mmCIF file of C-alpha atoms in Angstrom:
data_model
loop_
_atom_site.group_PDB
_atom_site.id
_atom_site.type_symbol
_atom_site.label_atom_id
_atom_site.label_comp_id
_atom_site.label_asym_id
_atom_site.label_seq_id
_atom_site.Cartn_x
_atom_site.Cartn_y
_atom_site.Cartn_z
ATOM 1 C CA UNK Q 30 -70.481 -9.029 25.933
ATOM 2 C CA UNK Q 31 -69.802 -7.208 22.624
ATOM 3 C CA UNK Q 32 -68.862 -3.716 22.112
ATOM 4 C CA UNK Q 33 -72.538 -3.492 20.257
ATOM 5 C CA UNK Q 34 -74.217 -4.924 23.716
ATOM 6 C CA UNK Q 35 -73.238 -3.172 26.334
ATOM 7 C CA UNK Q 36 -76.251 -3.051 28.901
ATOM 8 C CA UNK Q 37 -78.186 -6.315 29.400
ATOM 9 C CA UNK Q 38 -81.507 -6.708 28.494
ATOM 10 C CA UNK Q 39 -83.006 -7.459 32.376
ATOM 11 C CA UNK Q 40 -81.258 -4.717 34.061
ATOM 12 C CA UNK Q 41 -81.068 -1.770 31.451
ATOM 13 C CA UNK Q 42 -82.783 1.819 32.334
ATOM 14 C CA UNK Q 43 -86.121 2.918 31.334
ATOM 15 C CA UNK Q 44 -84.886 4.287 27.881
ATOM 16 C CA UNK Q 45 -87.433 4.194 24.764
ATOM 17 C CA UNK Q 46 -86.457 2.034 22.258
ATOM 18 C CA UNK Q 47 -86.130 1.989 18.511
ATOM 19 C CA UNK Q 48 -85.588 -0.611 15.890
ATOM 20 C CA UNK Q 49 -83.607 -0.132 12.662
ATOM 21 C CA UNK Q 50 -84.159 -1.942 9.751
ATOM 22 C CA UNK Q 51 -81.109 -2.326 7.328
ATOM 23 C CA UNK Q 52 -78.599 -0.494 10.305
ATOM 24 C CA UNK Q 53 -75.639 -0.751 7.733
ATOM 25 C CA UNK Q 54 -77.355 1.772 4.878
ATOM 26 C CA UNK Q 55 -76.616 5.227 4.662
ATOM 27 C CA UNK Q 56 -80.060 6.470 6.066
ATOM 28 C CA UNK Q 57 -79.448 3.558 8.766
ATOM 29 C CA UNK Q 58 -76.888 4.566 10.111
ATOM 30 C CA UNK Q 59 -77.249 8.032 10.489
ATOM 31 C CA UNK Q 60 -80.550 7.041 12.119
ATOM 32 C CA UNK Q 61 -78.921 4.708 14.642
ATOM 33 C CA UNK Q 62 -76.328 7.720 15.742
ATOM 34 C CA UNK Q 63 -78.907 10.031 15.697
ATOM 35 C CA UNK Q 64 -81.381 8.392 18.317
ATOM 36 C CA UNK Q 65 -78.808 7.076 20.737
ATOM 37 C CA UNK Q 66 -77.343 10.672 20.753
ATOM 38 C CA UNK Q 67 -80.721 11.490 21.904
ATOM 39 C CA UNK Q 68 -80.869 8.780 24.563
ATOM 40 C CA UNK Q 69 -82.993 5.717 23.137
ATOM 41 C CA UNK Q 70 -81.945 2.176 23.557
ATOM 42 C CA UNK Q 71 -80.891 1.684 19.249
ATOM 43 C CA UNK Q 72 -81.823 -2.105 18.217
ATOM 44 C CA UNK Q 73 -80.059 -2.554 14.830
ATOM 45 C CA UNK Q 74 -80.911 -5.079 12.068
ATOM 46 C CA UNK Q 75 -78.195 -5.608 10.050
ATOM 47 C CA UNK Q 76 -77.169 -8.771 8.084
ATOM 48 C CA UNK Q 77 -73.418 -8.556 8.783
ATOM 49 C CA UNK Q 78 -70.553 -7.183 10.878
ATOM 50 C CA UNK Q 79 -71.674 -3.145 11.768
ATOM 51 C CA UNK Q 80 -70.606 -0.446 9.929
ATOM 52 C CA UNK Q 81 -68.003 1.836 10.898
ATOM 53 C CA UNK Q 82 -69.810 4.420 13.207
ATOM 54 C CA UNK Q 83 -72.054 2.038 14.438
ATOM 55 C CA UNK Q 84 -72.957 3.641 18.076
ATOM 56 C CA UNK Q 85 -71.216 0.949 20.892
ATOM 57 C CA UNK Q 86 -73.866 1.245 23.091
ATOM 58 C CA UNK Q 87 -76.456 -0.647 19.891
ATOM 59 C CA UNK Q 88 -77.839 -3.753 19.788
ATOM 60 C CA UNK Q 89 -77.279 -5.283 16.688
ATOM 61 C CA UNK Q 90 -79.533 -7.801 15.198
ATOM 62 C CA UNK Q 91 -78.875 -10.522 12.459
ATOM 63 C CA UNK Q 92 -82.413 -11.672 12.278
ATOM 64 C CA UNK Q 93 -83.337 -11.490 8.492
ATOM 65 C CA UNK Q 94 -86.254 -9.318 7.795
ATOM 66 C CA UNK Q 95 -88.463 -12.114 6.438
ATOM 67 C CA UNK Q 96 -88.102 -13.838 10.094
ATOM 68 C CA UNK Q 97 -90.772 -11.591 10.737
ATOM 69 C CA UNK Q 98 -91.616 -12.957 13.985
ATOM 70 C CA UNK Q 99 -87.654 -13.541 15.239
ATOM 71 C CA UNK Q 100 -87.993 -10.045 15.250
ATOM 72 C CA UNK Q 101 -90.455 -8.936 16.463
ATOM 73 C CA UNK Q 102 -89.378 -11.394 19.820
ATOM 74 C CA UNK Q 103 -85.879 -9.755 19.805
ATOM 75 C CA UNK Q 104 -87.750 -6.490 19.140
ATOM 76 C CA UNK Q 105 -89.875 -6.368 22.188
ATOM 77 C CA UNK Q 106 -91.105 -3.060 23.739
ATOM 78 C CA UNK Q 107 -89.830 -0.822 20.472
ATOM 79 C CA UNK Q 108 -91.666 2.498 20.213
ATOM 80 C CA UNK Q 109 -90.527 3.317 16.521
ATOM 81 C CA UNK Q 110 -89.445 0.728 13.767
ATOM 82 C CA UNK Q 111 -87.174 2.877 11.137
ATOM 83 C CA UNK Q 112 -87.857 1.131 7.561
ATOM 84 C CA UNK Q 113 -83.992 2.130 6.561
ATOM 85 C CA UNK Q 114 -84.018 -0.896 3.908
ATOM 86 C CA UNK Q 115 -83.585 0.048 0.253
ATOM 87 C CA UNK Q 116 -83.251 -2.770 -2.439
ATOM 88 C CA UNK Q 117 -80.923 -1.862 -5.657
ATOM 89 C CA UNK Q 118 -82.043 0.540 -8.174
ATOM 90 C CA UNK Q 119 -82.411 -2.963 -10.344
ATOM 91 C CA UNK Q 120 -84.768 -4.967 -8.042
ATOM 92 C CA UNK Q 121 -86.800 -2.079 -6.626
ATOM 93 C CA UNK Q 122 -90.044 -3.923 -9.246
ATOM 94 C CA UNK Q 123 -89.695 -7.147 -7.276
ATOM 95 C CA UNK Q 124 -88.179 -6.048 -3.781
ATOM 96 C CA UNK Q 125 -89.965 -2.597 -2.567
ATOM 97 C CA UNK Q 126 -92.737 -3.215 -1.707
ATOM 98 C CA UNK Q 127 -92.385 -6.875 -0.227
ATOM 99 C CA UNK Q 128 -89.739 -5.332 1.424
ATOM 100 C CA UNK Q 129 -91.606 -2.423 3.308
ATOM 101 C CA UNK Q 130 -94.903 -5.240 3.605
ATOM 102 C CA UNK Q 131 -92.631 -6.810 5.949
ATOM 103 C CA UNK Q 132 -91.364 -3.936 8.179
ATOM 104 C CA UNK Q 133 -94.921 -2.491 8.519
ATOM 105 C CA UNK Q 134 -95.836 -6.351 9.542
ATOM 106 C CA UNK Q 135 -92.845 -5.881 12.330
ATOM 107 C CA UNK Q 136 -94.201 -2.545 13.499
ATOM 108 C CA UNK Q 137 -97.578 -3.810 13.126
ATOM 109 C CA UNK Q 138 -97.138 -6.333 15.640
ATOM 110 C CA UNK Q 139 -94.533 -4.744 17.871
ATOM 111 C CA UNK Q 140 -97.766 -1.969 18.460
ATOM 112 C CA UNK Q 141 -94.731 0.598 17.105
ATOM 113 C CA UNK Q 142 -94.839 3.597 14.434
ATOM 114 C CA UNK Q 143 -92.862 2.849 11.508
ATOM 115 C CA UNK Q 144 -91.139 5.853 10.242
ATOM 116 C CA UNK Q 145 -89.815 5.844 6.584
ATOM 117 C CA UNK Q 146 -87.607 8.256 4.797
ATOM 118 C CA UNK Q 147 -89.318 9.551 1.783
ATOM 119 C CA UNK Q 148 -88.217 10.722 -1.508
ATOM 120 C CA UNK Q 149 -89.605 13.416 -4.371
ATOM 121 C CA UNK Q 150 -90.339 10.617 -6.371
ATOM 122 C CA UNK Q 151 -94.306 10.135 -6.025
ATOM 123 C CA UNK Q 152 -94.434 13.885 -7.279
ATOM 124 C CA UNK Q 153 -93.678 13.146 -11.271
ATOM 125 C CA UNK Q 154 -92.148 15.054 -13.680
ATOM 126 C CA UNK Q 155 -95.197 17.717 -13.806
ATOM 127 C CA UNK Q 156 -94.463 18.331 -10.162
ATOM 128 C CA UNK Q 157 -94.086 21.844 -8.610
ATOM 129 C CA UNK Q 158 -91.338 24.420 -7.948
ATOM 130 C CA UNK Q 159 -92.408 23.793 -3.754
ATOM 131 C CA UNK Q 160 -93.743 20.508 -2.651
ATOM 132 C CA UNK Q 161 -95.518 20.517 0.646
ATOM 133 C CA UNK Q 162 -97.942 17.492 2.318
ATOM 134 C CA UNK Q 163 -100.984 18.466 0.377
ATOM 135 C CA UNK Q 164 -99.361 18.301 -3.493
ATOM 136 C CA UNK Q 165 -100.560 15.580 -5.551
ATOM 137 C CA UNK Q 166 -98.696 13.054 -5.881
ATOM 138 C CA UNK Q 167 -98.708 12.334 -9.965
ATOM 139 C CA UNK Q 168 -95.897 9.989 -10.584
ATOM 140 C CA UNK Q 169 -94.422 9.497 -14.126
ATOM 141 C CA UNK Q 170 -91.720 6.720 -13.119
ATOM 142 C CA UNK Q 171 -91.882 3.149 -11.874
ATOM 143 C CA UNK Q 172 -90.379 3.993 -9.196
ATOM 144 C CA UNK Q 173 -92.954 6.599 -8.314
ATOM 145 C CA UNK Q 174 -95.414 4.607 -8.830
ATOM 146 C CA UNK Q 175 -93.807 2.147 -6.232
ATOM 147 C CA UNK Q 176 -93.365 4.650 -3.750
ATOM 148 C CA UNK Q 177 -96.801 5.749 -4.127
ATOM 149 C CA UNK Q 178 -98.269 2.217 -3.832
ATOM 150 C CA UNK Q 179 -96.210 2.249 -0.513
ATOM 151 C CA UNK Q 180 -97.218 4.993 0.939
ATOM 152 C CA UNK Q 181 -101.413 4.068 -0.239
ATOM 153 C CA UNK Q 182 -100.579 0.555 2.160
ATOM 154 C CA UNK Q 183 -99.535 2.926 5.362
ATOM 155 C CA UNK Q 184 -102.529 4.751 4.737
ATOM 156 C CA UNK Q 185 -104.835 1.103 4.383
ATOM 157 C CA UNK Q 186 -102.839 0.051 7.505
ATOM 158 C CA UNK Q 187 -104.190 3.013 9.821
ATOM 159 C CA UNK Q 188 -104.912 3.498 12.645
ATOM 160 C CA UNK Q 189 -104.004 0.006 13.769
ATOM 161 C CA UNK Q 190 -100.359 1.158 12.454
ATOM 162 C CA UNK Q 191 -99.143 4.638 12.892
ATOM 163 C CA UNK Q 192 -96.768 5.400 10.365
ATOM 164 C CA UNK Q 193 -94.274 8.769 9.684
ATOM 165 C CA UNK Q 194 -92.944 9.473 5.969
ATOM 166 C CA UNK Q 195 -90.317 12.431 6.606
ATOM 167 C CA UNK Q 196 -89.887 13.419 2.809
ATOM 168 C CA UNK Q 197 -86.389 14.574 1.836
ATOM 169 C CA UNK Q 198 -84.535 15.722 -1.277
ATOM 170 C CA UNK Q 199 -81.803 13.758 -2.609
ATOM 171 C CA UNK Q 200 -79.212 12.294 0.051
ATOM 172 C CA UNK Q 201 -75.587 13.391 0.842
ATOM 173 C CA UNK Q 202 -73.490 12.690 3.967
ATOM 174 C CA UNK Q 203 -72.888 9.588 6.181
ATOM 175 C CA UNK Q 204 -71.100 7.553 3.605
ATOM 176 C CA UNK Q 205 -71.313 6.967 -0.382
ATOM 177 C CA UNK Q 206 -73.544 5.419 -2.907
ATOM 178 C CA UNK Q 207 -75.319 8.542 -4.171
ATOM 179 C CA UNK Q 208 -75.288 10.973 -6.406
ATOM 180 C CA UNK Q 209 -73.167 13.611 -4.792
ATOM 181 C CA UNK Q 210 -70.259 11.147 -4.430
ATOM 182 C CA UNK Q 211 -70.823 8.992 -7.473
ATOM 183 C CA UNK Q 212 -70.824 11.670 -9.960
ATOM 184 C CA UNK Q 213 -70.628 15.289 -8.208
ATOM 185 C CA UNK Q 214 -67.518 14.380 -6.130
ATOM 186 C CA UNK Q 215 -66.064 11.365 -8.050
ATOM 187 C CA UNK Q 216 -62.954 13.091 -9.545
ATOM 188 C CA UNK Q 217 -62.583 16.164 -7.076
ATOM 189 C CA UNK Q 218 -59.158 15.019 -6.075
ATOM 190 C CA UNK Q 219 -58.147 15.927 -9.768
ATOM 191 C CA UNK Q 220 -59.920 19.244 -9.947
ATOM 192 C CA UNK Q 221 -63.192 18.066 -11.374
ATOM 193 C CA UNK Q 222 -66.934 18.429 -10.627
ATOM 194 C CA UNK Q 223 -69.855 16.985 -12.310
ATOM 195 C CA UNK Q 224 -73.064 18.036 -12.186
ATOM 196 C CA UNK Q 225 -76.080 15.685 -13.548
ATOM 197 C CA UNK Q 226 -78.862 18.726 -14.216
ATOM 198 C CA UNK Q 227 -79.229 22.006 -15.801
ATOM 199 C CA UNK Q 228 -76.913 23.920 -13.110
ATOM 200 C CA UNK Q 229 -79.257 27.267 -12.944
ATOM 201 C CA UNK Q 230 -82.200 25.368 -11.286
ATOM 202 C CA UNK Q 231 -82.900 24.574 -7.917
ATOM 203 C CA UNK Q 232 -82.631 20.961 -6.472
ATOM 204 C CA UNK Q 233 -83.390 19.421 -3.301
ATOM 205 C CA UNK Q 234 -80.890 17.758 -1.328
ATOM 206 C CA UNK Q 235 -81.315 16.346 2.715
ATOM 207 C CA UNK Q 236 -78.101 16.330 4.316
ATOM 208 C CA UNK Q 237 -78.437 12.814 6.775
ATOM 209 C CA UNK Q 238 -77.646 13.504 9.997
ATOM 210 C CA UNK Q 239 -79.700 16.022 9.779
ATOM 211 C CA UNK Q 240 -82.447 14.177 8.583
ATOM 212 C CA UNK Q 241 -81.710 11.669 10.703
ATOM 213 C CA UNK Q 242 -82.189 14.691 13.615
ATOM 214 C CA UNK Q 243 -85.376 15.524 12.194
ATOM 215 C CA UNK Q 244 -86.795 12.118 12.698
ATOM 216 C CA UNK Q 245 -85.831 11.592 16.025
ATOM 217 C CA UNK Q 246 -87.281 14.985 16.910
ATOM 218 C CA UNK Q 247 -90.441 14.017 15.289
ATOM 219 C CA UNK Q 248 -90.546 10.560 16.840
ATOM 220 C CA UNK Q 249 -90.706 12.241 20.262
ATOM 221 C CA UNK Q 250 -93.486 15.006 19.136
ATOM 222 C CA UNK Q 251 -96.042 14.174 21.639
ATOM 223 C CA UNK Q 252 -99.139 14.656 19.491
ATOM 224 C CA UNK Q 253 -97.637 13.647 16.089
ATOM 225 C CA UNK Q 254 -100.649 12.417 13.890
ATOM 226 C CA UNK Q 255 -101.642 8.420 13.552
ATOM 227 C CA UNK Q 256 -100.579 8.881 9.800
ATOM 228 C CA UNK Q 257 -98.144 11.537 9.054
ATOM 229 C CA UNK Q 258 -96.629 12.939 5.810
ATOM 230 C CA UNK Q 259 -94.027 15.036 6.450
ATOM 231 C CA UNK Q 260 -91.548 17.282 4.088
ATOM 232 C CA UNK Q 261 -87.925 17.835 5.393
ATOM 233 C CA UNK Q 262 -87.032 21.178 4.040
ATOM 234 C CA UNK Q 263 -83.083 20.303 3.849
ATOM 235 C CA UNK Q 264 -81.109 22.796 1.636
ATOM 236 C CA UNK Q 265 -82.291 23.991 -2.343
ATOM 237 C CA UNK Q 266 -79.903 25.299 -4.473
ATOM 238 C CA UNK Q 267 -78.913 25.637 -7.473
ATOM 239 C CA UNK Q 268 -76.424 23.227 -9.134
ATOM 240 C CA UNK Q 269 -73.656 26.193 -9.608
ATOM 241 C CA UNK Q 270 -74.671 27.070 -5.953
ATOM 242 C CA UNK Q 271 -74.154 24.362 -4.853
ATOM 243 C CA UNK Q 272 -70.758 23.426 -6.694
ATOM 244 C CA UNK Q 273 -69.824 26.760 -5.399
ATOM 245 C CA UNK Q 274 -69.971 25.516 -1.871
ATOM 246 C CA UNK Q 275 -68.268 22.603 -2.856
ATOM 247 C CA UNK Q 276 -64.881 24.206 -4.092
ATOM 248 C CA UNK Q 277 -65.447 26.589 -0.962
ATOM 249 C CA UNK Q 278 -65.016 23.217 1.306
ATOM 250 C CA UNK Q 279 -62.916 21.484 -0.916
ATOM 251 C CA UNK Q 280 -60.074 24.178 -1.252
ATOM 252 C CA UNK Q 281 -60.800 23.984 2.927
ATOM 253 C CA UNK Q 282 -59.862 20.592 3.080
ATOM 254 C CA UNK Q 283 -56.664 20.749 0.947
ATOM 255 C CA UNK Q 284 -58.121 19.705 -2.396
ATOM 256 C CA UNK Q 285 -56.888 21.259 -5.541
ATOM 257 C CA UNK Q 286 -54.806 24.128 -3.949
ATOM 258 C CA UNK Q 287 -53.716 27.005 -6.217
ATOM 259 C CA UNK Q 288 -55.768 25.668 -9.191
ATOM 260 C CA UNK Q 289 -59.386 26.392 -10.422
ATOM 261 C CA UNK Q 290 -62.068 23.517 -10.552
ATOM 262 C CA UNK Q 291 -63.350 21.905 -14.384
ATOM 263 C CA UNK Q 292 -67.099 21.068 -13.978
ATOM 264 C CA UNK Q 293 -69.002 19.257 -16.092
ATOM 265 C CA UNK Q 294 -71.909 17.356 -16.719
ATOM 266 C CA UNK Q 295 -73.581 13.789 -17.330
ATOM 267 C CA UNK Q 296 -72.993 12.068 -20.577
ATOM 268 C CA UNK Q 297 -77.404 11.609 -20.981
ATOM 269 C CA UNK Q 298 -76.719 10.264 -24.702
ATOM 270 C CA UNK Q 299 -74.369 7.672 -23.978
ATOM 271 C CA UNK Q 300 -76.785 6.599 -20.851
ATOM 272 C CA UNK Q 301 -79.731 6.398 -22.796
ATOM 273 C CA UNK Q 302 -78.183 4.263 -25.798
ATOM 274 C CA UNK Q 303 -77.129 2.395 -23.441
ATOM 275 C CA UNK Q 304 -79.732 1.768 -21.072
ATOM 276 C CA UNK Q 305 -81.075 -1.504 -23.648
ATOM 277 C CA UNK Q 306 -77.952 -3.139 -21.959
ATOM 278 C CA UNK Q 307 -76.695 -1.941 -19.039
ATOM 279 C CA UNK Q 308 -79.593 -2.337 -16.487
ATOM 280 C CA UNK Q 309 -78.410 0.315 -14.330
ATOM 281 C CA UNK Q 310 -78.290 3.250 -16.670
ATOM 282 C CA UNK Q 311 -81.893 2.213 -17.536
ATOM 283 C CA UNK Q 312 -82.738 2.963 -13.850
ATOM 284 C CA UNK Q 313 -80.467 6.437 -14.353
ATOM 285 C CA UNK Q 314 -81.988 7.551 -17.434
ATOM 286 C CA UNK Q 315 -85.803 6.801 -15.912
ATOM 287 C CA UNK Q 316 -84.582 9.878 -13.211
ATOM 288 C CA UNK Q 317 -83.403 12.475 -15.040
ATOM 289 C CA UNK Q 318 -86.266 14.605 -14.801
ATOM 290 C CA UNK Q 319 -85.450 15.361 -11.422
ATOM 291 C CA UNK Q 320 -82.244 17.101 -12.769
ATOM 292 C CA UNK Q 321 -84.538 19.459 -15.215
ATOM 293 C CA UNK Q 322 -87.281 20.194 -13.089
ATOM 294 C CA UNK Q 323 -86.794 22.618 -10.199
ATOM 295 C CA UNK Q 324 -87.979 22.121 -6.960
ATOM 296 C CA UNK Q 325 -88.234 22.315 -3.163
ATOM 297 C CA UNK Q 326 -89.844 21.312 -0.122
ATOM 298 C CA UNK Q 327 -91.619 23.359 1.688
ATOM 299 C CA UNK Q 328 -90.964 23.458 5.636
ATOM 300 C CA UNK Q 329 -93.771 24.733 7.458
ATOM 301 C CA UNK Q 330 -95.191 21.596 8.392
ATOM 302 C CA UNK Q 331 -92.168 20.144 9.923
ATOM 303 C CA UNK Q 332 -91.825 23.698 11.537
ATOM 304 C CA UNK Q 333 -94.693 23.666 13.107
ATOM 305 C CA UNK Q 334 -94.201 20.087 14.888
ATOM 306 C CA UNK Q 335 -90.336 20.809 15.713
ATOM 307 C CA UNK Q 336 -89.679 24.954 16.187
ATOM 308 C CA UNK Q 337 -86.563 24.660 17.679
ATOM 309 C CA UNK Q 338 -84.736 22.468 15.129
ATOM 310 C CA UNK Q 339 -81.342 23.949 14.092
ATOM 311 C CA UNK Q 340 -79.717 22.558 10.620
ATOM 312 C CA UNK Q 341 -76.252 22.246 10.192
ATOM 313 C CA UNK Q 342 -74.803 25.010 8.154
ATOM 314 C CA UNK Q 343 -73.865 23.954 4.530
ATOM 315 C CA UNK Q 344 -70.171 24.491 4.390
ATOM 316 C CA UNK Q 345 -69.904 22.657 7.840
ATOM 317 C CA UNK Q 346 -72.339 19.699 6.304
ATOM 318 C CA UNK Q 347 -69.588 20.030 3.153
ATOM 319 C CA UNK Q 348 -66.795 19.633 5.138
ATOM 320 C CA UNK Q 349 -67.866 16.493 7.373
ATOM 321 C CA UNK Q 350 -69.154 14.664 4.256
ATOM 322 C CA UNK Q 351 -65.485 15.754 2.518
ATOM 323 C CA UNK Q 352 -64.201 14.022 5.422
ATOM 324 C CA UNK Q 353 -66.503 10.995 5.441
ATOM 325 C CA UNK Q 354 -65.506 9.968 1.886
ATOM 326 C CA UNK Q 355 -61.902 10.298 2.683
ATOM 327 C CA UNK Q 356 -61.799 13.193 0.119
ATOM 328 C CA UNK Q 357 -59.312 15.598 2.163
ATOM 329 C CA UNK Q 358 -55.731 16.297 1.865
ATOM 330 C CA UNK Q 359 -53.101 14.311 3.922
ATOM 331 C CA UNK Q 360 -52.273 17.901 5.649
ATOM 332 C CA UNK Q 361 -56.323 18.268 6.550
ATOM 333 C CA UNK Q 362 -56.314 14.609 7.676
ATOM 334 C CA UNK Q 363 -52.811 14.578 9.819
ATOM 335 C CA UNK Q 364 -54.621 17.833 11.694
ATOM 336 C CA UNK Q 365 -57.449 15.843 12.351
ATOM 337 C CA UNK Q 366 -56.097 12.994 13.848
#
């Protein structure tokens, strides 16, 4: 018996269970922590060895996706299918929404909801300052067109599938491959911040475990609608706010003591030349709207389903993702272990 199978399948206790599509992602993972800290029996698709953090008590799964019905046979008795897959910027034309048609297939037939994390993209660049459930959704982008085509299918799908889209801001925490530590964070060590936006407006960002909380929470509401559109408030701020907070936990975890902090921004020019060639920056420079167009998302909705839901406070959200991405001092890090 592995470390990621610890109670056997004929003798466990009656626990709800979830299933996690793509385990080993960023959103994944903080999902699987987040519902077997909460008590469910955590099923988790990955296609190779677990991530670091993986909880021991999971069951990991190395069923591809497309073996829709291997699945769904390992799968058995899930409640809640978490749709935690994300194909690359690149690929998102060809691979979203195949992708997603074959975790609402796996939820479909498993009789489970399947719960997505959402994004700001369906919104478009004329969006407003506060996004709530009832905004239209006027995308400018592929990729909000995409996510709105998504989103249309979960609707076609209902009520024969139940669905959740908890809507966040952009990602930071449990691990890299984001913004925050791909450009904000990528050369704090030597005193320098980046910031990708006009730094006096606000942005939304979702700090994961918490989101990861928030779905769980939701997940267990009782009398959560059949098809349910949810914004995640997460933290707004502005991007010298939120730098702010940044040196705050950085000079806390023994980065750049006794000298200031350089910021600066995102070389747009050089991106958009060249985006003809470089089929990443193409993907970028399709985005940067949402880094000159304020906005939040309004909480009363998720609220109103989960009162007593506490966030974690910013610097201590800081702090742990400082310490996820190894970005501390050898001082901070010695105390730690």
């Amino acid at each position: 018996m592995t470390a990621h199978q610890t109670i056997p399948a004929n003798r466990e206790p009656h626990r709800r269970k979830v299933l996690i599509l793509g385990a080993n992602g960023r959103f994944g993972l903080a999902a699987a922590q987040a519902f077997a800290a909460a008590g469910w029996i955590v099923l988790a698709q990955v296609r190779r060895t677990p991530a670091p953090g993986m909880p021991g008590g999971a069951r990991c799964l190395f069923t591809p996706v497309d073996d829709v019905g291997g699945i769904v046979a390992a799968a058995a008795g899930a409640e809640v299918v978490v749709h935690a897959l994300n194909p690359a910027y690149t690929r998102w034309a060809t691979e979203l929404l195949p992708m997603a048609r074959r975790g609402m297939d796996i939820a479909e037939r498993l009789g489970a909801r399947f719960a997505l994390p959402g994004n700001v993209y369906n919104f478009g660049a004329g969006m407003p300052a506060v996004l709530d459930r009832d905004t239209p959704q006027q995308p400018t982008t592929r990729k909000g067109r995409l996510r709105v085509d998504l989103e249309a299918e979960l609707r076609r799908r209902a009520p024969r599938l139940r669905s959740l889209v908890l809507r966040g801001g952009d990602f930071f925490g449990a691990g890299a491959g984001n913004w925050f530590d791909l450009v904000m964070l990528k050369s704090i060590e030597r005193g320098r911040l980046a910031y990708p936006g006009t730094p006096t407006l606000a942005h939304a960002w979702a700090y994961l475990p918490d989101m990861a909380a928030a779905l769980v929470a939701l997940c267990e509401h009782p009398a959560l609608p059949d098809c349910a559109d949810i914004p995640f408030p997460g933290t707004t701020l502005t991007g010298d706010a939120l730098l702010g907070a940044v040196e705050q936990a950085a000079r806390a975890s023994g980065l750049a003591e006794g000298r200031e902090f350089r910021r600066g921004g995102m070389p747009w020019g050089v991106i958009r030349a060249g985006s003809l060639m470089v089929p990443i920056w193409r993907e970028i420079a399709e985005m940067r709207y949402l880094w000159e167009t304020p906005h939040a998302l309004d909480g009363t909705a998720f609220r109103e389903l989960v009162p007593g839901f506490r966030a974690t406070p910013l610097d201590a959200a800081l702090r742990a993702t400082l310490r996820t991405l190894g970005k501390v001092s050898k001082q901070v890090q010695a105390v730690a272990a």
